[in-house]
Coordinates of C-alpha atoms and ligand atoms in Angstrom, one line a residue:
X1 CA -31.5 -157.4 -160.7
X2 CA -32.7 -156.5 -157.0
X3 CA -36.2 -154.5 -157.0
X4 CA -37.3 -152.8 -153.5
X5 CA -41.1 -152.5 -153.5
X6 CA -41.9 -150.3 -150.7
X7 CA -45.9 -150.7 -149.7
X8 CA -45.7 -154.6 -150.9
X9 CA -48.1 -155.3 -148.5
X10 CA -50.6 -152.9 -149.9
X11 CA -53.3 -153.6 -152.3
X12 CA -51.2 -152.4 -155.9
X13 CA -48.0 -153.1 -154.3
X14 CA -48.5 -157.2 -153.6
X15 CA -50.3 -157.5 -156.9
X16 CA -46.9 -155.6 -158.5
X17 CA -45.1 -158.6 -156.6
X18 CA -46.9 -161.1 -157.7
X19 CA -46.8 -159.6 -161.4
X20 CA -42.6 -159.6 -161.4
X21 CA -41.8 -162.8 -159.7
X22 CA -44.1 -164.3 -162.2
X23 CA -43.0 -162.6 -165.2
X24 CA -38.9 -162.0 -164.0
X25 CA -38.3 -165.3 -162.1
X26 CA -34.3 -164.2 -162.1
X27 CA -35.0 -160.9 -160.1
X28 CA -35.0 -160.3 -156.6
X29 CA -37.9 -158.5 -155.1
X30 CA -37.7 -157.2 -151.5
X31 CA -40.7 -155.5 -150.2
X32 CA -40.4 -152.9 -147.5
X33 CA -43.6 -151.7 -145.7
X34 CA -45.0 -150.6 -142.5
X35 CA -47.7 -152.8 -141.8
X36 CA -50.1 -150.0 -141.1
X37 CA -53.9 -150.4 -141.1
X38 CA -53.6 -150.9 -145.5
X39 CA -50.9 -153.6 -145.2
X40 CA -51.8 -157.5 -144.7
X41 CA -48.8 -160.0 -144.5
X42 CA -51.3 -162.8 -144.8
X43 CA -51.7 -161.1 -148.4
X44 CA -47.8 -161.7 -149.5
X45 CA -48.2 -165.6 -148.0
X46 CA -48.1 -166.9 -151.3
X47 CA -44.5 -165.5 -151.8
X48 CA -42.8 -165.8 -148.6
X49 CA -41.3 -168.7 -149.1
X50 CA -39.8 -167.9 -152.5
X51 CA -36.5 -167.8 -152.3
X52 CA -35.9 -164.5 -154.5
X53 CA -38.4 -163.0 -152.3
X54 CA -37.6 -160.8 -148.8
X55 CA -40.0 -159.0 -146.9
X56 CA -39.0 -156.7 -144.2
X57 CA -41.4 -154.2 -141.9
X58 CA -39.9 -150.9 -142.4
X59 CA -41.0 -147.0 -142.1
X60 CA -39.9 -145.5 -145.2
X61 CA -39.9 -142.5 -142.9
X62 CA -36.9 -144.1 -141.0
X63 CA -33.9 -142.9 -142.7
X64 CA -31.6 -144.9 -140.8
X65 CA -33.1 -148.3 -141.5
X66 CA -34.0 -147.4 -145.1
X67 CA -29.9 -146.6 -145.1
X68 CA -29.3 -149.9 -143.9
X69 CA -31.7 -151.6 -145.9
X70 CA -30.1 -150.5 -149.1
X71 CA -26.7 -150.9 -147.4
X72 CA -27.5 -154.5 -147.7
X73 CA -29.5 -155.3 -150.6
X74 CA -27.7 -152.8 -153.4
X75 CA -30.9 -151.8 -155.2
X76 CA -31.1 -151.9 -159.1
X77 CA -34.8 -150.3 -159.3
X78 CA -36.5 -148.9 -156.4
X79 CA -40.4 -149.0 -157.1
X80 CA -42.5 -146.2 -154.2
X81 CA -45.9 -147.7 -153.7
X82 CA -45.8 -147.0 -149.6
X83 CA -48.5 -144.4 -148.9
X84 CA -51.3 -143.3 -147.0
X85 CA -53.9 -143.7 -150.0
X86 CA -57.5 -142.9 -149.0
X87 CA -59.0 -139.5 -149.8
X88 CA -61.3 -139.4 -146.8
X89 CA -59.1 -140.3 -144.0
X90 CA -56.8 -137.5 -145.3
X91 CA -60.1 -135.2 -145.1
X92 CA -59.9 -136.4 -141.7
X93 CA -56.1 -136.4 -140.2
X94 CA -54.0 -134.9 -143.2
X95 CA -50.1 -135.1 -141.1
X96 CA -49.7 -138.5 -141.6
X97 CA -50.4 -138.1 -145.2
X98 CA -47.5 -135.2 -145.6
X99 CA -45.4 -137.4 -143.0
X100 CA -45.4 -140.8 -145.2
X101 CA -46.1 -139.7 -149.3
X102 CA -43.9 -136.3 -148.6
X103 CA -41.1 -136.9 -146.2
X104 CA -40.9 -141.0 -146.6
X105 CA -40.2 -140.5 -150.6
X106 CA -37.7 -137.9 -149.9
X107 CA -35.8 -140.5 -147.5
X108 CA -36.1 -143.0 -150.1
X109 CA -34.4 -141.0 -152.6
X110 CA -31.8 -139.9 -150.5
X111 CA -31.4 -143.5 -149.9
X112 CA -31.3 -144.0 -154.0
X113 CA -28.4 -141.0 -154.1
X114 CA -26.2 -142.4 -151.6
X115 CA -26.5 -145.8 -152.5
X116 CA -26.8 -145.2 -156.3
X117 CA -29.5 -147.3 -158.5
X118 CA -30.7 -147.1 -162.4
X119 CA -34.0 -146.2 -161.9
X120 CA -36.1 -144.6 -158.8
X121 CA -39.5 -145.1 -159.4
X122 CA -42.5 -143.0 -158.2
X123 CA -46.2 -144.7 -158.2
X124 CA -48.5 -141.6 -158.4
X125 CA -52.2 -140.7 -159.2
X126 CA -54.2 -138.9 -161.9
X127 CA -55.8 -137.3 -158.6
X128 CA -53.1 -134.5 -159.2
X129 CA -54.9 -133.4 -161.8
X130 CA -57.7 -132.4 -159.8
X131 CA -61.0 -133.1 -161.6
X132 CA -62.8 -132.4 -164.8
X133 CA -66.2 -131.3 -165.8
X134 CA -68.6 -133.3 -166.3
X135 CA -70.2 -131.8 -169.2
X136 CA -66.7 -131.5 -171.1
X137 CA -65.9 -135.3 -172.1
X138 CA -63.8 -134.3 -174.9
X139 CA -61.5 -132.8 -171.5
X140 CA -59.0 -135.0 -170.4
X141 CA -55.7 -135.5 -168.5
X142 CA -52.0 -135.4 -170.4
X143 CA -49.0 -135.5 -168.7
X144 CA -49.0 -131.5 -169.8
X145 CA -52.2 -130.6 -167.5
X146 CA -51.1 -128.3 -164.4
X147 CA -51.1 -129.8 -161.2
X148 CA -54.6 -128.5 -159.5
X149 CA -55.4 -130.8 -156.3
X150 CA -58.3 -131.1 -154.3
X151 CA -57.7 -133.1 -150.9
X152 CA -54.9 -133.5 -148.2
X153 CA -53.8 -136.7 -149.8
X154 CA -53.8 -135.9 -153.8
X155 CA -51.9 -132.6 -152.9
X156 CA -49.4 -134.9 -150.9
X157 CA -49.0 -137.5 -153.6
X158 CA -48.1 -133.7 -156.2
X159 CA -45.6 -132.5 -153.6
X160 CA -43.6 -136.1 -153.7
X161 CA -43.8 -136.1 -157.7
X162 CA -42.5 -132.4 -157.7
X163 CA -39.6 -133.2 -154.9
X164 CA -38.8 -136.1 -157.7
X165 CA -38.4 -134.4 -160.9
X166 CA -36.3 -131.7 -158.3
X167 CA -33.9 -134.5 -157.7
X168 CA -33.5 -135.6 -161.3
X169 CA -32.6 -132.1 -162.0
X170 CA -30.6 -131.2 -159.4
X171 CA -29.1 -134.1 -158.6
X172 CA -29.6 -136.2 -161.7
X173 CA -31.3 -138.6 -159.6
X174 CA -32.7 -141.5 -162.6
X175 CA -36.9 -141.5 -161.4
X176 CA -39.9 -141.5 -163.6
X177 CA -43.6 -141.3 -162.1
X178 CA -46.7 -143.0 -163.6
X179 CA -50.0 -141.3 -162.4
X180 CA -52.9 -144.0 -162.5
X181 CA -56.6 -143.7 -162.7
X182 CA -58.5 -145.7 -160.5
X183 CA -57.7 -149.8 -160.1
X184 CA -59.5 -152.4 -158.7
X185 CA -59.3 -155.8 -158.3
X186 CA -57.6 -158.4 -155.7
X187 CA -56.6 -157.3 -152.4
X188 CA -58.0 -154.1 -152.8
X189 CA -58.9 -152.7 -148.9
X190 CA -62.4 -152.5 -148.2
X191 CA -62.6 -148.9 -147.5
X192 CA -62.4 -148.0 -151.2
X193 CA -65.6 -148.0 -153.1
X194 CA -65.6 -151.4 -155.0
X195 CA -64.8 -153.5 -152.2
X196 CA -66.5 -151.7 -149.7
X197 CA -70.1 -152.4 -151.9
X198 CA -69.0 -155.7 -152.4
X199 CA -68.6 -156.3 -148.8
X200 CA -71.5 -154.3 -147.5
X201 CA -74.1 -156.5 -150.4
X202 CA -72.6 -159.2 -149.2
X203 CA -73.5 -158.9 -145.5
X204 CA -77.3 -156.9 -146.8
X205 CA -75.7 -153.6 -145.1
X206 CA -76.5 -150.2 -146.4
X207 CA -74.6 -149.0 -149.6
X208 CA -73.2 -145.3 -149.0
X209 CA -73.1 -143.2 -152.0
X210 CA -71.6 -140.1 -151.8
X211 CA -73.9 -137.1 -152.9
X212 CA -75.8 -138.1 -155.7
X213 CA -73.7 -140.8 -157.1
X214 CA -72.5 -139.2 -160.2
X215 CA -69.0 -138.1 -160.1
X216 CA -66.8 -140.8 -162.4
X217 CA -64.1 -142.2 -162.3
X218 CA -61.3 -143.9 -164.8
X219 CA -61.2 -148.1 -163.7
X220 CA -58.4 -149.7 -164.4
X221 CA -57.7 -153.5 -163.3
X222 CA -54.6 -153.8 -161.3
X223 CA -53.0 -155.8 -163.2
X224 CA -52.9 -153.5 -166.7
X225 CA -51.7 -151.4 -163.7
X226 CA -48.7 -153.7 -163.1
X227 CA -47.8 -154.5 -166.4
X228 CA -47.3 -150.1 -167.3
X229 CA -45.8 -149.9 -164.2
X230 CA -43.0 -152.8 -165.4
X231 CA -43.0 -151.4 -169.0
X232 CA -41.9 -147.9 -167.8
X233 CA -39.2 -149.2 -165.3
X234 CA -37.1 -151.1 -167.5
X235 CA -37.8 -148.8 -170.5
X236 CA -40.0 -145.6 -170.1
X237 CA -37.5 -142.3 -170.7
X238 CA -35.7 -140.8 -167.1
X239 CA -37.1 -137.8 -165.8
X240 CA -40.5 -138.4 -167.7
X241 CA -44.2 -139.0 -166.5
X242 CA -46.5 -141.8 -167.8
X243 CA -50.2 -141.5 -167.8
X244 CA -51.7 -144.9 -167.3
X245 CA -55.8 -145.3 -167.9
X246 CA -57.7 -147.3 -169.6
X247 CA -60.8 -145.2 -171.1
X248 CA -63.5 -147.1 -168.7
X249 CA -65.4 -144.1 -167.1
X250 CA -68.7 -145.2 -164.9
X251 CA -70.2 -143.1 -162.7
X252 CA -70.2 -144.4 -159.1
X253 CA -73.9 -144.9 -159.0
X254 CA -73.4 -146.9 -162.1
X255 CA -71.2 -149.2 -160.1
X256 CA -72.7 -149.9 -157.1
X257 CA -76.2 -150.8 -159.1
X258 CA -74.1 -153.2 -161.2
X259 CA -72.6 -154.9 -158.0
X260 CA -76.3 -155.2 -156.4
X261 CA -77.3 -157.2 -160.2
X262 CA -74.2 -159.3 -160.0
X263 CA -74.8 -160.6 -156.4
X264 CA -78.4 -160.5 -157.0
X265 CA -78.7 -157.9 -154.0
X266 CA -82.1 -155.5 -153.7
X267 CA -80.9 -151.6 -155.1
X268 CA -83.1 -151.0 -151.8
X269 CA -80.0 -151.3 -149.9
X270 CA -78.0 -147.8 -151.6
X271 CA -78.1 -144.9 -149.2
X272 CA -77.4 -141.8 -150.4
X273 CA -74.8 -140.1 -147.6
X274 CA -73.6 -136.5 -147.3
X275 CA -70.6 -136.0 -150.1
X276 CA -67.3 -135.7 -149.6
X277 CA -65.7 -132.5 -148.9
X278 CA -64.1 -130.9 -152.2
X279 CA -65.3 -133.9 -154.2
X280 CA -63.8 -134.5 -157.3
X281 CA -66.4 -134.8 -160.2
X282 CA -65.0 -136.6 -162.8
X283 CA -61.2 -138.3 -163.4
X284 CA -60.1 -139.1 -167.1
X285 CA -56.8 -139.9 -168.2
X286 CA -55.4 -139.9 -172.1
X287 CA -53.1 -142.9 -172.2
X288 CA -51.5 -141.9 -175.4
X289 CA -48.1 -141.3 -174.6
X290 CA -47.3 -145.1 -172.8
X291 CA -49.3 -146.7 -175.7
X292 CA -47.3 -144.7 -178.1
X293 CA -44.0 -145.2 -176.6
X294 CA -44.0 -147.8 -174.8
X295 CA -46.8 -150.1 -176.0
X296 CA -48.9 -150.3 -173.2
X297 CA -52.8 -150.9 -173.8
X298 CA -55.1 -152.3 -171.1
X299 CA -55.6 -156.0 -172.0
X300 CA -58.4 -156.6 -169.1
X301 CA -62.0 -155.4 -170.5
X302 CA -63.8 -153.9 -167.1
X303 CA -66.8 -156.4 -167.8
X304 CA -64.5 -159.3 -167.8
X305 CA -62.3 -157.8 -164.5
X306 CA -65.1 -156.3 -162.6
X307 CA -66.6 -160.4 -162.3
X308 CA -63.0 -161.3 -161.5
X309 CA -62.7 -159.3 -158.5
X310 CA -66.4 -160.6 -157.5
X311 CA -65.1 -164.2 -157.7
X312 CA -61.9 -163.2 -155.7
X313 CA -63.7 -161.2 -153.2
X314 CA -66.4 -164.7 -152.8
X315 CA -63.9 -167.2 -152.6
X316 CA -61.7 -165.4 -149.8
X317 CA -64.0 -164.3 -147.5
X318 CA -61.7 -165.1 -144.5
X319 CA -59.1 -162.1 -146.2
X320 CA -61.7 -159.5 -145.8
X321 CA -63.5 -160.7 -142.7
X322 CA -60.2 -160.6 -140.7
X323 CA -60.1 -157.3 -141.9
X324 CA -63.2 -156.0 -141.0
X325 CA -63.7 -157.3 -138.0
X326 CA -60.8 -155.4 -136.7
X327 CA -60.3 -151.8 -136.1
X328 CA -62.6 -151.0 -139.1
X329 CA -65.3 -151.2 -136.8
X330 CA -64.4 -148.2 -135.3
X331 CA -63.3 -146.4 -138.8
X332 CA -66.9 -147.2 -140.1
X333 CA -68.5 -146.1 -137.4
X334 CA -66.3 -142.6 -137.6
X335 CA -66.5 -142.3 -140.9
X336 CA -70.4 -143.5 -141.5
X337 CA -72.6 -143.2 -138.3
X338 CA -75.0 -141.1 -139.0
X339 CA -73.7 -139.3 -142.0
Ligands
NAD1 P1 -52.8 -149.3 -150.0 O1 -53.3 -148.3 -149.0 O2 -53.6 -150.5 -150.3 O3 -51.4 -149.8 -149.6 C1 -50.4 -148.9 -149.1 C2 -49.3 -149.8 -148.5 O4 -48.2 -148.9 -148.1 C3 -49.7 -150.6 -147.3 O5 -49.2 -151.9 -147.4 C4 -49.1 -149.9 -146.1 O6 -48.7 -150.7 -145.0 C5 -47.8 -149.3 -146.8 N1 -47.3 -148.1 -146.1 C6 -48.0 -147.0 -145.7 N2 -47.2 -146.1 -145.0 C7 -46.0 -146.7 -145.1 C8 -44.7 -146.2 -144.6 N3 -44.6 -145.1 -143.9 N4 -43.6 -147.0 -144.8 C9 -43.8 -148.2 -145.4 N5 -44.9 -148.7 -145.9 C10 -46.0 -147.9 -145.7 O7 -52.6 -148.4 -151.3 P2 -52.8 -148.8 -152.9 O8 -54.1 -148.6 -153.3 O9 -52.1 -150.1 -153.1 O10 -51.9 -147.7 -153.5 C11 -50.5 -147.9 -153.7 C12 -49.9 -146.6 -154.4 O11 -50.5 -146.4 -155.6 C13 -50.1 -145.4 -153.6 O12 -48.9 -144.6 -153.7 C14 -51.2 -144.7 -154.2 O13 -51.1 -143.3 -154.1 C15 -51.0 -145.1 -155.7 N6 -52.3 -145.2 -156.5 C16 -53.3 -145.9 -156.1 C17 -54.5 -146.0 -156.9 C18 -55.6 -146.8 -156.5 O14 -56.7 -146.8 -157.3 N7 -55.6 -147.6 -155.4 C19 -54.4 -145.4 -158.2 C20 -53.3 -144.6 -158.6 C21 -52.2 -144.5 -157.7
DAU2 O1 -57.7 -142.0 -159.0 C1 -56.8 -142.7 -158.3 C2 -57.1 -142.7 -156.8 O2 -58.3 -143.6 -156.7 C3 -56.0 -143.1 -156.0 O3 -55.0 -142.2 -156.0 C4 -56.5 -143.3 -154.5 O4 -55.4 -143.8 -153.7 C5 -57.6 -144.3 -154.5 O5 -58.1 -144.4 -153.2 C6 -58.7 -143.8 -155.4 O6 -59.3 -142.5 -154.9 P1 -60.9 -142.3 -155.0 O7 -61.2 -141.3 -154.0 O8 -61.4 -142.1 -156.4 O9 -61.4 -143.7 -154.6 P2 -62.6 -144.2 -153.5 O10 -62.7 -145.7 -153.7 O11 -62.4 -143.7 -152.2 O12 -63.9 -143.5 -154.1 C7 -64.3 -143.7 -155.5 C8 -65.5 -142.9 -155.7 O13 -66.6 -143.4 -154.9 C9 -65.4 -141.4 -155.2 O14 -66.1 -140.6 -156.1 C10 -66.1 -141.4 -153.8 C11 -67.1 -142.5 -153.9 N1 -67.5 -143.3 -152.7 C12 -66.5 -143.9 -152.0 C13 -66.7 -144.6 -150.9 C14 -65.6 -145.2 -150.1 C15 -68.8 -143.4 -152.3 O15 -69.7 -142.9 -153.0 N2 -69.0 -144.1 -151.2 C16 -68.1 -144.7 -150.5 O16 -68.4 -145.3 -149.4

């Protein structure tokens, strides 16, 4: 069994990897990715040297080496975590968003056509849902809620899961999408809120809420992620969409005050910041179709994962520093100065 994992050097993506080579130690893994600003080799160091392991620095956008690539490696199961994945950079410069979760999954899937595979795979979000009231938490997402999007990047992650149930019925193409709530956990980049407060606290920098700090959203620890994501690949129904959520909404205020008590950091240090444009309020997913056919329940219990992810983010401060000390500068700066 040979698995491409595009976006392996991503923060779901590598924690995926790490998943199946533990769990499948008889499949192959290749990761394809890009290396842009999201992905870290240093993250994947653990793996390189396995043998049943391959990483190679591709653009799923280029057709012709995505050709090749599957030329070589004959594909069982593609898995599609490559994407441009943070909401307020695609506020900011929405082409590369189209470019890369629009046009790179329809290369990938021409790819799966020509070369044949059993199952495509599409890794999508709950965010194309759009949001929900907040004063309606009986309301939640099925896979039946019409796609109602909000920002440049959750209407580019709808367009790639429509353009894949279009090529399983016209060209009987095998995919199946999962749309996720919100994960954290290892690895995770420190532009997204958890790790960014983490960070920030850590080095007594200001904590930037957005608005007033009460739109919610749906955590899920990457991991539970990784397991639904292996359930429905080898046995969740072609041509279908999975839900995957745990029931753990917190408002974001609720968060950041909780990471200040863990690492005993002054609430002084939240600043409330201008919101973001077209702000969803309020993400909730209904899990009930993977639990029901599949099995899948979230094993990790957010007050358990939420002090994992504080020990991992302690004991590998050089991972982050690297990070931040780079161009993030200059995307703080853009994206915070004076806001
Ligand atoms: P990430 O930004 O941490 O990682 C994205 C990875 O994709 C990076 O390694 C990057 O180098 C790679 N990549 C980007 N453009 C590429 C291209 N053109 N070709 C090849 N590789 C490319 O993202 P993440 O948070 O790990 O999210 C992974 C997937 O899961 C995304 O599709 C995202 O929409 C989806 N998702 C994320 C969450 C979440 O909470 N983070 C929840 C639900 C769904
Ligand atoms: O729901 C799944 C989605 O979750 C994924 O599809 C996206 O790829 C992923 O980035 C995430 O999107 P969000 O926009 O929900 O995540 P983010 O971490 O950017 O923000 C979470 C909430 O915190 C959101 O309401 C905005 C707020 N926020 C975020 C940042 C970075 C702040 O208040 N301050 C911040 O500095």
């Amino acid at each position: 069994m040979t698995i491409i994992v595009t976006g392996g050097a991503g923060f779901i993506g590598s924690n995926f990897i790490f998943y199946m080579l533990k769990k499948h130690p008889d499949y192959r893994i290749v990761c394809l990715d890009k290396l842009t600003y999201a992905g870290n080799l240093s993250t994947l160091a653990p793996v390189m040297n396995e043998p049943n392991f391959r990483f190679v620095k591709m653009d799923i956008c280029d057709r012709q080496a995505v050709y090749g690539l599957f030329e070589e490696e004959k594909p069982d199961i593609v898995v599609n975590f490559a994407a441009e994945s943070h909401v307020d950079r695609s506020i900011e410069s929405p082409e590369i968003f189209l470019q890369t979760n629009i046009l790179g999954t329809a290369v990938l899937m021409d790819a799966c056509r020509k070369y044949g595979i059993t199952r495509y795979h599409q890794v999508s979000t709950d965010e194309v849902y759009g949001d929900l009231p907040l004063d309606r938490p009986d309301l939640f997402f099925t896979e039946e809620t019409p796609i109602h999007t909000s920002s440049p990047y959750s209407s580019s992650k709808a367009s790639a899961d429509l353009l894949c149930l279009a090529y399983h019925r016209t060209y009987d193409l095998p995919v199946s999408i999962s749309r996720c709530s919100n994960n954290y956990g290892p690895y995770h980049f420190p532009e997204k809120l958890i790790p960014l407060m983490i960070v920030n606290a850590l080095h007594d920098k200001p904590l930037p809420v957005y608005g007033q700090g009460l739109n919610v959203r749906d955590w899920l620890y990457v991991e539970d992620h990784c397991k639904a994501i292996d359930l429905v690949i080898h046995d969740g129904r072609i041509g279908e969409v999975y839900n995957i959520g745990g029931h753990n909404e917190m408002a974001n205020i609720d968060i950041v005050k909780l990471i200040c008590r863990k690492l005993n950091k002054p609430e002084s240090l939240i600043t409330y910041v201008t919101d973001r444009k077209g702000h969803d309020m309020r993400y909730a997913i209904d899990p009930t179709k993977i639990h029901n056919e599949l099995g899948w329940l979230p094993e990790t219990k957010f007050a358990e994962g939420i002090d994992l992810t504080i020990d991992w983010y302690l004991s590998h401060e050089s991972w982050w520093e690297e990070i931040i000390s780079g161009d993030y500068q200059n995307y703080y700066q853009r994206m915070y100065g004076g806001r």
